[in-house]
mmCIF file with all atom_site columns, C-alpha atoms in Angstrom:
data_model
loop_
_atom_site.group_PDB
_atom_site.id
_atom_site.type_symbol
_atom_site.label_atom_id
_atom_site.label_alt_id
_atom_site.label_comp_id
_atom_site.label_asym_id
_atom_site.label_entity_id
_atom_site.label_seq_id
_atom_site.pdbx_PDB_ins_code
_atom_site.Cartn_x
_atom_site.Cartn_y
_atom_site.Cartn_z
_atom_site.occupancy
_atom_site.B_iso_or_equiv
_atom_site.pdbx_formal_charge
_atom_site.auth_seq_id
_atom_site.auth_comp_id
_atom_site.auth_asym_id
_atom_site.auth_atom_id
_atom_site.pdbx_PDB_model_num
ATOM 1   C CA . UNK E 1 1   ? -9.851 5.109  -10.967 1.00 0.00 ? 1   UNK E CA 1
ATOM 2   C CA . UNK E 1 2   ? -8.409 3.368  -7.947  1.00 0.00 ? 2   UNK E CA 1
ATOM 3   C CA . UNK E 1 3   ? -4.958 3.789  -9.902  1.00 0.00 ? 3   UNK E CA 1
ATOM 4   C CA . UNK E 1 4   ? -5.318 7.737  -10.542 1.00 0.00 ? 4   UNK E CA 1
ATOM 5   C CA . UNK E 1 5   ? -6.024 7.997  -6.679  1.00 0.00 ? 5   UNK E CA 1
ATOM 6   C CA . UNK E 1 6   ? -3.055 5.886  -5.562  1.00 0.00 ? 6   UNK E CA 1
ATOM 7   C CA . UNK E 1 7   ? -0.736 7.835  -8.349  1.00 0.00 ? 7   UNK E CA 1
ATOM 8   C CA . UNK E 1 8   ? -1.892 11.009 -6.345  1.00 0.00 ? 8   UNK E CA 1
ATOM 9   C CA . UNK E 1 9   ? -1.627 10.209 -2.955  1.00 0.00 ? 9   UNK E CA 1
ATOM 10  C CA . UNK E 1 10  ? 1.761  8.674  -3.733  1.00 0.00 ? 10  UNK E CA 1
ATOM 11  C CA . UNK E 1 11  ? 2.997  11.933 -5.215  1.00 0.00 ? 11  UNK E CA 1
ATOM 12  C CA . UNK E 1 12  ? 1.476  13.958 -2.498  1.00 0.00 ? 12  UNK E CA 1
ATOM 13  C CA . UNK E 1 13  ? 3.060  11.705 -0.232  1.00 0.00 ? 13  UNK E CA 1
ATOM 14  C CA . UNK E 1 14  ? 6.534  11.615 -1.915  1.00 0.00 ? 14  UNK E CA 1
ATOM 15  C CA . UNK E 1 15  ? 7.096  15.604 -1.790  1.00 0.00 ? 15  UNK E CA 1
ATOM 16  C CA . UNK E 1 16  ? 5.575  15.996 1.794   1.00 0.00 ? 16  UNK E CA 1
ATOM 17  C CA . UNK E 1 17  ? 8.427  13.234 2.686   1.00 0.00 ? 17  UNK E CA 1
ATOM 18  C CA . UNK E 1 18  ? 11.302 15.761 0.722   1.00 0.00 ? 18  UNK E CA 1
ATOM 19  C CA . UNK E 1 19  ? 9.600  18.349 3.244   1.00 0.00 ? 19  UNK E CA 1
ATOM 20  C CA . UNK E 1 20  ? 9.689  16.641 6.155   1.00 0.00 ? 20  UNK E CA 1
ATOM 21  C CA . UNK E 1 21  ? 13.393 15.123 5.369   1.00 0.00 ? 21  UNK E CA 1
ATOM 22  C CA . UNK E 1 22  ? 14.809 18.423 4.504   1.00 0.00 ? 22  UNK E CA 1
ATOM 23  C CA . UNK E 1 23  ? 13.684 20.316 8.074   1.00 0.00 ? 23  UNK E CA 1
ATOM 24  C CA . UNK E 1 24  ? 15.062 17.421 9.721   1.00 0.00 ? 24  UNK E CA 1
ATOM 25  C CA . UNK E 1 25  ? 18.074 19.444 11.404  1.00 0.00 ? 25  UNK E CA 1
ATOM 26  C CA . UNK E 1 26  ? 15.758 22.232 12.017  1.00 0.00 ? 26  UNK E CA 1
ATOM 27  C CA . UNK E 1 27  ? 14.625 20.998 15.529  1.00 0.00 ? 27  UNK E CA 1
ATOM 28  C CA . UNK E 1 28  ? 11.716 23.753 15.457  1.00 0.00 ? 28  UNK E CA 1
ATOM 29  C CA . UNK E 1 29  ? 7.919  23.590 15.318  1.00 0.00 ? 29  UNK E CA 1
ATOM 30  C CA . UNK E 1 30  ? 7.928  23.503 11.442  1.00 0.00 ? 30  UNK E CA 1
ATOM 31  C CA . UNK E 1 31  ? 9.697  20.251 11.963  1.00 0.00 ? 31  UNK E CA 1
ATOM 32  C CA . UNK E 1 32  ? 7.173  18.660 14.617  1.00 0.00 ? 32  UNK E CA 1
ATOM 33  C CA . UNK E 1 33  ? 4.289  20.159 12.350  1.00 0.00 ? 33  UNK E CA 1
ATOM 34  C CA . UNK E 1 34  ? 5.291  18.310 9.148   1.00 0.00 ? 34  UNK E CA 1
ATOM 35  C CA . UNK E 1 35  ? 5.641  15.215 11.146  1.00 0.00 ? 35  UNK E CA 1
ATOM 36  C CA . UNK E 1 36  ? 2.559  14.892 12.367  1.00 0.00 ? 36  UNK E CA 1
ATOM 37  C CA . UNK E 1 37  ? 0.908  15.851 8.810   1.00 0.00 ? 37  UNK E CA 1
ATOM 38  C CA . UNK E 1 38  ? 2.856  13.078 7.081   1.00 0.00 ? 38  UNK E CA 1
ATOM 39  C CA . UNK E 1 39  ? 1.977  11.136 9.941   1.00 0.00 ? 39  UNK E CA 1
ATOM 40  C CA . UNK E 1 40  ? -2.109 11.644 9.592   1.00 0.00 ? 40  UNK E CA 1
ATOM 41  C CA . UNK E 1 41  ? -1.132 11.316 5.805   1.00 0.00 ? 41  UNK E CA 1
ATOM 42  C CA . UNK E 1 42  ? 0.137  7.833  6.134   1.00 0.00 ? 42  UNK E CA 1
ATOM 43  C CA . UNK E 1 43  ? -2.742 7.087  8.750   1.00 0.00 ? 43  UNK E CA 1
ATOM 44  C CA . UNK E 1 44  ? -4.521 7.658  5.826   1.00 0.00 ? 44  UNK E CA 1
ATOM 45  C CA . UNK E 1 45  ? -3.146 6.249  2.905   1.00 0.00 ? 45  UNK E CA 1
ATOM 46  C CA . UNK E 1 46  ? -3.336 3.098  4.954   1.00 0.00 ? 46  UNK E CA 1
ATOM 47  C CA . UNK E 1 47  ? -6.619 3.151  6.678   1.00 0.00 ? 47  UNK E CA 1
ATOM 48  C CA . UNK E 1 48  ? -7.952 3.566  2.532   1.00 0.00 ? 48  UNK E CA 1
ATOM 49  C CA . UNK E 1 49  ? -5.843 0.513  1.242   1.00 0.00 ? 49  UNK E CA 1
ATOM 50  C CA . UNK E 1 50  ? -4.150 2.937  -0.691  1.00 0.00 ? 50  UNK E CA 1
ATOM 51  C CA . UNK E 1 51  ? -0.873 1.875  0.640   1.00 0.00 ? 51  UNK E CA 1
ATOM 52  C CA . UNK E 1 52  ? 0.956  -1.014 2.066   1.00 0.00 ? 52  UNK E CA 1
ATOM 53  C CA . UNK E 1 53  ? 3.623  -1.337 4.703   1.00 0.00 ? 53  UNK E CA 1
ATOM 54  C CA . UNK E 1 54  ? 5.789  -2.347 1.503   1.00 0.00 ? 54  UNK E CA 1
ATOM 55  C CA . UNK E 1 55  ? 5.314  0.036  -0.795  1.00 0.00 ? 55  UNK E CA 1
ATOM 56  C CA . UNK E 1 56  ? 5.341  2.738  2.420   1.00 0.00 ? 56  UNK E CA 1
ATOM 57  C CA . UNK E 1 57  ? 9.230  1.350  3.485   1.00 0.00 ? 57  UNK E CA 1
ATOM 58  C CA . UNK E 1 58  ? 9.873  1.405  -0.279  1.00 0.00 ? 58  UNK E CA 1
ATOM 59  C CA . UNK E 1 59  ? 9.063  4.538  -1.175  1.00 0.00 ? 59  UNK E CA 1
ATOM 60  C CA . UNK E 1 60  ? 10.187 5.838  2.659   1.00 0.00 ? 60  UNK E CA 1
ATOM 61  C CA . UNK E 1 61  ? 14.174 5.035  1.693   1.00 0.00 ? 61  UNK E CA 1
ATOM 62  C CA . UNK E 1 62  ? 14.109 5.988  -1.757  1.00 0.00 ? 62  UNK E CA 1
ATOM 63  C CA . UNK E 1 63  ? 13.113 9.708  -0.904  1.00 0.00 ? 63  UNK E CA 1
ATOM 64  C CA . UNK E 1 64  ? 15.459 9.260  1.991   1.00 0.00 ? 64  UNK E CA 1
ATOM 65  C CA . UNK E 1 65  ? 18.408 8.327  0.088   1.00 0.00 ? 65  UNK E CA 1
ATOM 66  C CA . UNK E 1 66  ? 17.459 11.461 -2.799  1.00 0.00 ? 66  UNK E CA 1
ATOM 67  C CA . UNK E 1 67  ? 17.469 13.919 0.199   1.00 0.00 ? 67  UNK E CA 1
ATOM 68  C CA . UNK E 1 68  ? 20.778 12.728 1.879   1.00 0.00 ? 68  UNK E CA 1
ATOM 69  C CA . UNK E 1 69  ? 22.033 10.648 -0.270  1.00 0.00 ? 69  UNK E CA 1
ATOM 70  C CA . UNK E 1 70  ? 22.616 7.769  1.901   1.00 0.00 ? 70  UNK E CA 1
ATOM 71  C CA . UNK E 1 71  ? 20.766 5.408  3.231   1.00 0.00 ? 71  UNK E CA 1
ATOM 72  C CA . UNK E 1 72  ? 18.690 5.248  6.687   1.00 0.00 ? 72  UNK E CA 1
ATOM 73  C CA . UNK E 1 73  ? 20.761 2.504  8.093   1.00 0.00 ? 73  UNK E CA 1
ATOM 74  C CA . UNK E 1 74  ? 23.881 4.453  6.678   1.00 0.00 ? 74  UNK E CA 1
ATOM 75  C CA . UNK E 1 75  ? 22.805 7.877  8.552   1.00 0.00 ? 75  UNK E CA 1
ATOM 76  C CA . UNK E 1 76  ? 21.699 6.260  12.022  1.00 0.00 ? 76  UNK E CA 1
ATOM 77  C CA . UNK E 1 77  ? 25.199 4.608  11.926  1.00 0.00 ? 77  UNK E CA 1
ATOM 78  C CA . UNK E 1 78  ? 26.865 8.572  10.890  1.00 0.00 ? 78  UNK E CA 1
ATOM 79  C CA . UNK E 1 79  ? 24.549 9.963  13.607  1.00 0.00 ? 79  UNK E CA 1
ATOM 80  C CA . UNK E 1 80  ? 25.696 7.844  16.415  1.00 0.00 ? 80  UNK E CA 1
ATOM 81  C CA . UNK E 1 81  ? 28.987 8.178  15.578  1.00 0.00 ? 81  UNK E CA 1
ATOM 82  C CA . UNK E 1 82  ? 29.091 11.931 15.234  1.00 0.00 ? 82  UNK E CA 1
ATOM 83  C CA . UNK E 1 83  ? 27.903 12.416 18.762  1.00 0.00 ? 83  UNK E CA 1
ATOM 84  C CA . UNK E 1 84  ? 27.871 16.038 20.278  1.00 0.00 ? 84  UNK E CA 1
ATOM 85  C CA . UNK E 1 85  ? 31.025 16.895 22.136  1.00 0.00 ? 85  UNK E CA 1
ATOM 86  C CA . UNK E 1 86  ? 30.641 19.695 24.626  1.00 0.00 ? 86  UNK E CA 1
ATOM 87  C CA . UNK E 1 87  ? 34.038 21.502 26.097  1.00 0.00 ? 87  UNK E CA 1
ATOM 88  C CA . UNK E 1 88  ? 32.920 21.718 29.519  1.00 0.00 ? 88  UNK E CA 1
ATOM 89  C CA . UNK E 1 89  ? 35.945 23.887 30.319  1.00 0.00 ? 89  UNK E CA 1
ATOM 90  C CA . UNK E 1 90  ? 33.600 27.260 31.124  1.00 0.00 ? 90  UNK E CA 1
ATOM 91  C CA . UNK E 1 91  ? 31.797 24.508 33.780  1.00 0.00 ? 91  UNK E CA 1
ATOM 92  C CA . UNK E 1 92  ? 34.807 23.263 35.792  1.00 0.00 ? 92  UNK E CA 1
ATOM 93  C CA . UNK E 1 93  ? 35.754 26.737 37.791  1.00 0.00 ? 93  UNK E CA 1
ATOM 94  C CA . UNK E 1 94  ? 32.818 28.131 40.027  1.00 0.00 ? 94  UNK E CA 1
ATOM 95  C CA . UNK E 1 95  ? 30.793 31.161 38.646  1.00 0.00 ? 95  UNK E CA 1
ATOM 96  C CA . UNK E 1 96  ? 32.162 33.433 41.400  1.00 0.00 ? 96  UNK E CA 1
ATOM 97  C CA . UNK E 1 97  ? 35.443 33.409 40.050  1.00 0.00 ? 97  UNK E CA 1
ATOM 98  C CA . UNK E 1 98  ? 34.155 34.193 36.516  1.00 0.00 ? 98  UNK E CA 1
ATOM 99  C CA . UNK E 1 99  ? 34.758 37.772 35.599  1.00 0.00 ? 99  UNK E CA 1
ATOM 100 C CA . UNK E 1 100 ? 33.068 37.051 32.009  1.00 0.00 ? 100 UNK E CA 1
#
């Protein structure tokens, strides 16, 4: 029985991961609402014994790497080196002299 639970949960847990990962450029409310519901979910999964800090990492990368196809490591590493750039050109003459 314990086995049918833990299949569940780690299917529920698996697609609300694929939700989370995929509004990850979003930056909105959607975004910061499906973190915290994976994050209660988790809470949860652990607090039951349903899942371990193994399995959790495990399963963690491999719907990481399905959604970007790369790994975690790979994308922090992409992320910090596609930094924003920002022309600041508009910002070096004072506003009064703007006519736009």
């Amino acid at each position: 029985m314990l086995n049918q639970y833990r299949r569940r949960y780690l299917a529920r847990l698996q697609t609300l991961l694929k939700e989370f990962y995929e509004l990850a450029n979003e930056g909105s409310t959607a975004h910061t609402g499906a973190k915290n519901k994976l994050d209660g979910f988790i809470d949860a999964g652990k607090a039951s014994f349903i899942i371990n800090n193994a399995d959790l990492r495990k399963l963690i990368d491999d719907v990481h790497y399905d959604v970007f196809k790369m790994t975690r490591e790979e994308r922090q590493v992409q992320s910090a080196d596609s930094e924003l750039v920002v022309d600041w050109a508009a910002y070096e003459e004072p506003t009064v002299f703007n006519n736009g």
